[in-house]
Amino acid sequence: MSEQKNIGIDRPSFLQRLVKQKMALVGGIVILLWLLVGLVSFFYTPYGPNEVNMAEKLLAPGAGHLMGTDNFGRDILSRMMCGARISLLLGFVAVCISLCIGIPLGAFSGYYEGKAGNLIMRVMDSLQAFPMLILVMSISVALGRNSFSAMLAVGIAGIPNFARLMYAQTLSVKQSAFIEGEHAIGLPRRDILVRHILPNCITPILVRLSLSLGSAILTVSSLSFLGIGVQPPTPEWGYMISDARGYILTGEWWMIFFPGLAIASLVLSFNLFGDGLRDALDYRTQ
Amino acid sequence: MSRLLEVKNLSKFYTSKQGFFGAKSETVKAVNQISFHVDEQETLGIVGESGCGKSTTGRAVLRLHEPTEGEILYRGKDICKLSLEEMKPYRQKMQIVFQNANSALDPRWTVEQSLAEPIRLHYPQISQKELDERIDRLMEEVGFAPMYKKKYPHEFSGGQRQRIGIAKAISVSPEFVVCDEPVSALDVSVQAQVLNLMKKLQRERKLSYMFISHDLSVIRFISDRVGVMYAGRLVEVAETKEFFENALHPYSRVLMAAVPKPVVMDDKDELYRGIGKIAKASREGCPFCSRCAQATERCRGEMPEQREVTEGHFVSCHLYE
Amino acid sequence: NNPNATTAATTAAGESGTAQEGGETQAAADNTANAGGKVLTLAYAEGGKTLNPTQGTDSTSAEFINAAYDQLVTYGTKKNDQGYEMADTSDIQPSLAKSWEASDDGLTYVIHLDENAKFANGDPVTADAVIYSFNRIKDSNYTGFLYSLANIDTMEKTDDLTVTLKLSKPCTIFFNLLQMHIFSIVNPNQLEGMSEEEIDTFLTTTTVGSGAFDIEKWDATTEVILNARPDYWKGKVDLDKVIVKIIPEPSNRVLLADKGDVDIARVIPPKDLSKLEGNTDLDIRVYESVSIVYLSLNTQKAPLDNVKVRQALNYAVPYDVIVNDVMSGKAKKLDYVIPSAMPGHITDTTGAYTEDLDKAKALLAEAGYADGFDMKLVISTGNQDYEDTAILVQAELAKIGVNLSIEKMERAQYLEATRSHNFDMAISSYSSFVNDPGYFFGNCLYSQGEYNYGSYKSDEVDAIWDKAESSNNLEERYELYTEAQKIVAEDAPWVPLYEKANIYVLNKNVKSFMYYPDGAVRFAQISK
Amino acid sequence: MKYIVKRILQMIPSVLLVLLITFTLSRIVPGDPARMMAGEQAPEEAVERIREEMGLNDPIPKQFVDYVGDVLHGDLGTAWHTGKPVTYDFAMRFPASLELALCALLLAVLIGIPVGIYAASKKDSAADHVSRVVTLLGTSVPVFWLGFMLIYLLYAKYDLIPAPIGRISDNIYPPTQITGLYLLDSLLTGDMIAFKSALSHILLPAICLSFGSLAVISRMTRSNMIEVLNLDYIRTARSKGIKERQVVGKHGLRNILVPVMTVIGAQLGGLIGNAVVVETIFNWPGVGSYITQSILQTDYAPVQAFTVVSVLIYMAINLILDILYAVVDPRITYN
Amino acid sequence: MEPILKVQDLHTEITTNYGTFEAVSGVSFELGKGETLGLVGESGCGKSLTSLSITGLLGPKVRVAAGEAIFEGRDIFKLSPKEMRQLRGGKISMIFQEPMTALNPLFTVGNQMVEMMLPHMKITKKEALKRSVELLTDMGIERPEQVVKSYPFELSGGMLQRVMIAMSLSCNPKILIADEPTTALDVTIQAQILKLMNELKHKYDTSIILITHNLGVVAQICDRVAVMYFGRIMETAPVKRLFEQPLHPYTKGLFLCIPKLDQDEDFLSTIPGMVPALTEKTEGCAFAPRCPRCTDRCRREEPELVEVEEGHFCRCWGVLEDKA
Ligand SMILES: Nc1ncnc2c1ncn2[C@@H]1O[C@H](COP(=O)(O)OP(=O)(O)OP(=O)(O)O)[C@@H](O)[C@H]1O
Ligand SMILES: Nc1ncnc2c1ncn2[C@@H]1O[C@H](COP(=O)(O)OP(=O)(O)OP(=O)(O)O)[C@@H](O)[C@H]1O
Ligand SMILES: [Mg+2]
Ligand SMILES: [Mg+2]
Ligand code: NI
């Protein structure tokens, strides 16, 4: 069917369409909330996130400590607030690493298709053959146990995702008549790549970005859970769960419950948002 | 009229590599040893059925797809041998309009941006003001008020988009435009508008067209000469009038007979007598021999040479020797 | 279930699935494994590293080696303060050695083997076997150092059942060494024709001893199954079967013990004991041990090269909170460096460091660090308690202006860092192989000591050690070490934190459980 | 056949690359494996001797060549933390992991695909939205958290399942070994006691493990199905007057099979990764928990070996999938 | 002649996220027994939606808002889904534009033909397969036994379209709706298909609704023509009459737009302006903005479809006035 048949002229803007995606909206709002919480945590938390107070250890949620305290009497709410900024930051930097390396690699191999490109994609395939978590664990153990290496590991492991997406996108956009038109005009290949192909691949990359952020946060927290991610006593959510697992039997459920909820809500929001983004950007679902 | 473009023995083979080591490969002879020419301010129409190599010819002529062999002389200069840098002035002189108006413009760029890019590229010295004027003029030339230039491609209808595609092609003042089925996707009423526009532009800007279509009536309207392609070969070339009155190649005649004419006939059983059976193109000899009612042994074994039967009327068929 | 086999250990490389085959015949009749036999089930955190006596230096490996092998001698029993049976390290009892004679100068030992002693395949235990086994220890990369501790100079076969050992100098801990699992006697007949390398690989997974158990399955990460040998030369033990489940997740071990799904659980986080204490089916045993935990201070690095700073740190650590909250009271504050289970322990705690932040601040100010300083604290993975301790120390030191950042490292990396003295401060633990202050000091605080991570060097302490080690008089040695401990306290190269307790959670149905100072469970003694 | 050989040949460079990556990773890991092998209290000379024996003092390129040579001989090294050859450890644990992974995958497929199809055919209905949120949750909830919550509720609190250890209760003999998969073996031998016990043990870890894959599979099924249901031939099928169930079940399903199979194949990587966590939490005696221990103790031989093996498995599965594609889709041929 | 299908005032609505609009508004026509009705009009004018409305194959967001379609004495729009299913394929069958995509690529041609027959005829699979082969022979396909076993991708477009025709005729339908059956094909193949359809029309005695935008095709095959514009039928007439004497300005314009094969032209006449978007509200005659002889009345009031001469209906004030 031709585009022209589409009801067309007064087609709603992208933002309007995104807002129509109610779930994406919810996701976006929750992400913003967490972002806000993370920002606020720089200036204000009810208690210090690492403030030990043995006199108040293992308090159930209540007036003084809304989410209770942990085995060192640290306020869980405060730790959760700081955890938001840590998770968001780690996830964001990790995805940025994947993005900044993956996109150029994918675009290069997709557009120039030569031997080098072929080799790059083979390397990507091999990387993708690794079980993700194992690769991440290996890399971050190899680089030393801290949040930086966890971030780097998640970032590296995410490169093939973006490279392959970009590769496929580039290949498909390259087929468009308008790219051929640019060739006909004599626009240098590099310009075509940068000015025409890259911008036209943005849409799926944005979607992937959102989804990847979710999974990066999840992976980083898995690492912390396994004891590889962050250094104690960083209030990272996964690390908090790992810390708290010994207390679930004695009935101190709040120690494990809230961080888990936080991870789930943040990751879910990124997924919802990415999903909505995809729907809003996809003309076919109109 | 002087020669603008002369194509000699142009071939384009596609090899589809299979497997990592490329051990197996299959060759598609999309265009096979064709020769033709286009004069200044002339339109050469190319007809043929789907997959016969029309688009490939168009792209090969512009070196959008590197020809496998053959010469392309543009004003006597073989452009096949030029480097990318040397090719640049020719890119300005030779342009292309595509069939699919939807994907022919970058969806993320406004019409203005799309039009400005080629101009800037080929006239780097141009001032912003001149550029604006030029774009406005272009817009008017293809029948839009200049304010439309701020819009995005998806805000236009198919016919309008096709006109913008044409505007983009002529923005750098080319001499030669390959039109690859520019009206096939359009409704008749819109098609008429676009065809008129193209004819007008040709006259005003002294353009030469290589106009690809599978619609004989469109070809008849726009072309000065007609070339018929079949299975990668150019089987007949003639002046339009000559062609429609006196087509020689059996395939050309089949084509003519097959066009449904908007005339009501009483005896419908009489329809399409001359079409004959339909079969795959023959791989040996004359590709049409598998469908040709007059085919002989010779046709099956030997590819006929292209010969000039009457002045300006070339045909590749053993029947005319 | 396979009495004729030399050993039922199924773990020979490449032969998978024997364990299942074992179950096969019985499963056909009745699929309840426990029918009839006495089975002891244990939950452990890890499953040991090897069954090879000359390579297994960790305590879990020791348990399985002890089960499958006998040594020349063993410890007698005594009751501790709580009335529990435990090994009496001063009471050496015969095992494979029926009797022995020592020369007065303590340089010659004549050992008579028990003529009834038989290896699992029926071969008698002979002098050759003893010499063969001891030679293997001597040559081992892993345990050769223990052999050298025994000062054995020559070994001689007097007759088939008698061995004469000549020492280069007297060894006060001679029999304490001989009773160790390292000094297990292997059956040389079963190793004939193999190269050294092959033997090591073979023994990793196969046992060729005279012990009370056959090892049916040894899988260090899932489970270990031992079957009591009906033809054990000392007579079959009470249990029929021992199943050791390897459960790395501590909370799961707690759960299992709580539900009665296992008979014995080891390495239980102290904080969970309070929950288990409420369970009347359980018998929780807490024994003092020779394991100590302390902060190593790198005495070569500023500002820790300043003794005042080190003393200040000693005053700034929340000992009581660590003992009560991290260790849930199941540990004991370590006042001086030698733990209470070791000879030479100082019982009088006056003069030992206690938390006193004012004093600490004053000392820091004296040292010129009134505003404190930044520093890294290195800890190793694998023990939650260290992490918790580190967090508490961090929080407390912050109060005197010392900002600690905690750096958790892989065990291997941690070892590298501490051994190469490349750290500021580290949480270290030490568990003396040999329960002797000389051994302990020599390793940890002697300037050339292998584990002197903090590069502590005190001429006085070195002199005392030299003197004590050349002495044969136990009393004198202990006195000398008391003096040394005081000096160490003054120099403060460590912040001694606590001595760990050995905790066993027993189901009440477990009887005659006996504690050994090395912490390893001897299955043979347990009945049910 | 020739195609398969060719594909296997193609894998060689990839496998070499994987070997190089794992080898590199293992060499930049801090900490000295010889020290860990020798034992913490071993003297330095002993460690040095072990280092020499292990070839750790050789130049790095030689070490890599030796390593590749060993792998080619089927020697994946020795795990010092278990004291056994890695191949042996793997062989012991593989059936357990396979059983768990298969169960999880089966759950994911058997639930995921029908849910996806249903949601697609009832697009934008309440059921669709619910399934969408639930499946999104599947990819969002950390599996370790879910595992603990389930253990806490079902074992600790309400005692509905047996202790989360191992594959079968201690007091029950495992079934006669045929395939190594307890569920299958016990069914084959008709040993219902073992079957029940094994089932109750595998249920929770399998659910945990499948949750993520289930989500992905059902989402992919849904979106592919929606796309397919918009295609011309579905309209043709409807125009024939056949039942809607047949339209979706025959024409729709067959056409989403290829992408869905691809997803299932791709899930395997995630499954292996998650298995590492799930097996640890549930004390499942499989390869995953073994690898976690190895990584945490910096025992690199098993990790290296595991990576290589799982990459091989991944490639093998992709090969099998490619062959299956040709079965499903006549347009795909290999010659 | 008694009509076999009578569509009355059909309105079809499309709901999108941003509002509801009518894509077919008030289409009425009759289809006689054995008659071929051509439905012509430009892209997007609602031809396909009209046919899909009749067969009940509208998508999830499209629905018939009003109108009736009487077939065999019953209103199709009031049938239950089950009755509708029996009708579809059995009594009313369809052919679509793209033969390449209209057949499921993963099943053999035979399988898909058999599938069509099973629910509508008392027939076994084997018999159905045999019938498929016979039908294919009727379509002039050589070696039909082999074709039955092949997959769609192994056949050419022309072959597939024949398969589609064979399939649609397999249950002896009363009505065959062909939605642009030849648009995607080359002219030579199109010619063959048209020839085939002309032959089959008589043999199978089906009424055909042929949707196309090619007036040439209409001339070759139809008995009657309905010209659609903007969701409405503008003019209906017997084919010969329409070609010789079109009345509606839009129809006239259309004819003039087509380039002639047999004469040189310098300019084509065009219809000025553009087709309005369906979402736009129109007042008066939908064609008014582009009409050369538009009056105030045209802009105000929408004309009715009126029979101006025997069998010739037209929706235009101007034409009505001329006649009056
Ligand atoms: N990039 C390519 N790779 C391989 N084969 C190609 C490629 N482009 C075209 N072909 C093949 O070359 C032949 C000629 O294609 P071409 O596009 O020139 O035909 P056409 O006459 O323009 O057809 P249409 O009327 O459908 O546009 C076809 O058989 C086609 O399959
Ligand atoms: N499912 C749908 N959702 C939204 N709009 C639709 C849908 N189906 C059809 N339309 C719109 O309805 C109008 C009429 O569509 P229809 O398919 O009937 O046109 P047509 O006359 O068959 O055109 P063509 O010649 O291009 O096939 C078009 O503008 C189209 O965009
Ligand atoms: Mg083309
Ligand atoms: Mg249509
Ligand atoms: Ni269209």
Short mmCIF file of C-alpha atoms in Angstrom, two decimals, chain C residues 99-230:
data_model
loop_
_atom_site.label_atom_id
_atom_site.label_comp_id
_atom_site.label_asym_id
_atom_site.label_seq_id
_atom_site.Cartn_x
_atom_site.Cartn_y
_atom_site.Cartn_z
CA SER C 99 53.48 -48.53 70.30
CA TRP C 100 56.66 -46.49 70.09
CA GLU C 101 59.81 -45.68 71.95
CA ALA C 102 61.54 -42.33 72.02
CA SER C 103 65.14 -41.82 72.94
CA ASP C 104 65.87 -39.42 75.79
CA ASP C 105 67.48 -36.83 73.60
CA GLY C 106 64.30 -36.85 71.59
CA LEU C 107 66.20 -37.64 68.42
CA THR C 108 65.22 -41.26 67.76
CA TYR C 109 61.79 -42.79 67.57
CA VAL C 110 61.20 -46.52 67.10
CA ILE C 111 57.68 -47.18 65.91
CA HIS C 112 55.95 -50.56 66.02
CA LEU C 113 53.08 -51.06 63.63
CA ASP C 114 49.90 -52.90 64.51
CA GLU C 115 50.04 -56.33 62.92
CA ASN C 116 46.27 -56.33 62.40
CA ALA C 117 46.30 -53.17 60.37
CA LYS C 118 45.13 -53.83 56.83
CA PHE C 119 44.62 -51.58 53.85
CA ALA C 120 41.23 -51.54 52.24
CA ASN C 121 42.31 -54.08 49.64
CA GLY C 122 43.54 -56.47 52.33
CA ASP C 123 47.26 -55.74 52.12
CA PRO C 124 48.94 -55.44 55.51
CA VAL C 125 50.27 -52.06 56.61
CA THR C 126 54.04 -52.41 56.65
CA ALA C 127 57.16 -50.41 57.44
CA ASP C 128 57.71 -50.04 53.70
CA ALA C 129 54.35 -48.40 53.35
CA VAL C 130 55.21 -45.94 56.12
CA ILE C 131 58.55 -45.04 54.61
CA TYR C 132 57.01 -44.80 51.17
CA SER C 133 54.28 -42.52 52.43
CA PHE C 134 56.64 -40.29 54.37
CA ASN C 135 58.93 -39.96 51.38
CA ARG C 136 56.00 -38.82 49.31
CA ILE C 137 55.29 -36.13 51.88
CA LYS C 138 58.90 -35.07 51.86
CA ASP C 139 58.87 -34.63 48.09
CA SER C 140 55.54 -32.90 47.91
CA ASN C 141 55.36 -29.34 46.70
CA TYR C 142 52.35 -28.82 48.85
CA THR C 143 53.15 -30.40 52.18
CA GLY C 144 56.90 -30.86 52.15
CA PHE C 145 57.23 -27.97 54.55
CA LEU C 146 55.30 -29.86 57.21
CA TYR C 147 57.59 -32.81 56.82
CA SER C 148 60.55 -30.56 57.36
CA LEU C 149 58.94 -29.23 60.53
CA ALA C 150 59.16 -32.70 61.98
CA ASN C 151 62.96 -32.54 61.57
CA ILE C 152 63.06 -36.15 60.37
CA ASP C 153 66.55 -36.90 59.18
CA THR C 154 66.51 -40.59 58.29
CA MET C 155 63.94 -43.36 58.14
CA GLU C 156 64.88 -46.97 58.57
CA LYS C 157 62.96 -50.17 58.27
CA THR C 158 63.96 -52.29 61.22
CA ASP C 159 61.66 -55.10 60.32
CA ASP C 160 58.40 -55.45 58.46
CA LEU C 161 56.46 -53.86 61.28
CA THR C 162 59.04 -51.54 62.78
CA VAL C 163 60.35 -48.21 61.59
CA THR C 164 63.11 -46.18 63.15
CA LEU C 165 62.98 -42.41 62.65
CA LYS C 166 66.04 -40.30 63.36
CA LEU C 167 65.57 -36.56 63.88
CA SER C 168 68.11 -33.89 63.11
CA LYS C 169 67.06 -31.98 66.22
CA PRO C 170 64.35 -32.48 68.78
CA CYS C 171 60.81 -31.68 67.72
CA THR C 172 58.29 -30.77 70.40
CA ILE C 173 55.38 -31.21 68.10
CA PHE C 174 56.52 -34.45 66.53
CA PHE C 175 53.40 -36.51 67.28
CA ASN C 176 51.10 -33.56 66.71
CA LEU C 177 52.43 -33.60 63.19
CA LEU C 178 52.24 -37.35 62.76
CA GLN C 179 48.57 -37.40 63.63
CA MET C 180 47.78 -34.97 60.83
CA HIS C 181 45.97 -36.24 57.74
CA ILE C 182 49.00 -35.25 55.71
CA PHE C 183 50.90 -38.08 57.37
CA SER C 184 48.41 -40.66 56.18
CA ILE C 185 49.82 -44.02 55.22
CA VAL C 186 49.13 -45.01 51.63
CA ASN C 187 49.31 -48.48 50.17
CA PRO C 188 52.35 -48.49 47.85
CA ASN C 189 51.27 -51.74 46.17
CA GLN C 190 48.39 -49.99 44.52
CA LEU C 191 50.62 -47.30 43.15
CA GLU C 192 53.23 -49.56 41.64
CA GLY C 193 54.28 -48.88 38.10
CA MET C 194 52.96 -45.36 38.05
CA SER C 195 55.05 -42.25 37.55
CA GLU C 196 55.06 -39.61 40.24
CA GLU C 197 52.78 -37.47 38.18
CA GLU C 198 50.34 -40.29 37.54
CA ILE C 199 50.27 -41.14 41.20
CA ASP C 200 49.40 -37.58 42.12
CA THR C 201 46.56 -37.49 39.63
CA PHE C 202 45.39 -40.91 40.71
CA LEU C 203 45.38 -40.06 44.37
CA THR C 204 43.51 -36.85 43.76
CA THR C 205 40.34 -38.82 43.23
CA THR C 206 41.11 -42.32 44.53
CA THR C 207 42.01 -43.41 48.02
CA VAL C 208 44.38 -46.24 48.85
CA GLY C 209 44.30 -46.12 52.63
CA SER C 210 43.38 -48.25 55.57
CA GLY C 211 40.64 -45.95 56.88
CA ALA C 212 37.14 -46.63 58.06
CA PHE C 213 35.40 -45.42 54.90
CA ASP C 214 35.34 -46.00 51.21
CA ILE C 215 34.66 -42.91 49.22
CA GLU C 216 31.87 -43.80 46.86
CA LYS C 217 31.61 -40.38 45.28
CA TRP C 218 33.60 -37.26 45.70
CA ASP C 219 32.33 -34.30 43.84
CA ALA C 220 33.61 -31.18 45.44
CA THR C 221 30.79 -28.97 44.27
CA THR C 222 27.77 -31.18 44.77
CA GLU C 223 28.12 -34.07 47.15
CA VAL C 224 30.44 -36.57 48.68
CA ILE C 225 29.28 -40.04 49.62
CA LEU C 226 31.23 -42.27 51.96
CA ASN C 227 30.43 -45.87 52.80
CA ALA C 228 31.62 -47.45 56.01
CA ARG C 229 33.91 -50.42 55.36
CA PRO C 230 32.53 -53.55 56.99
#
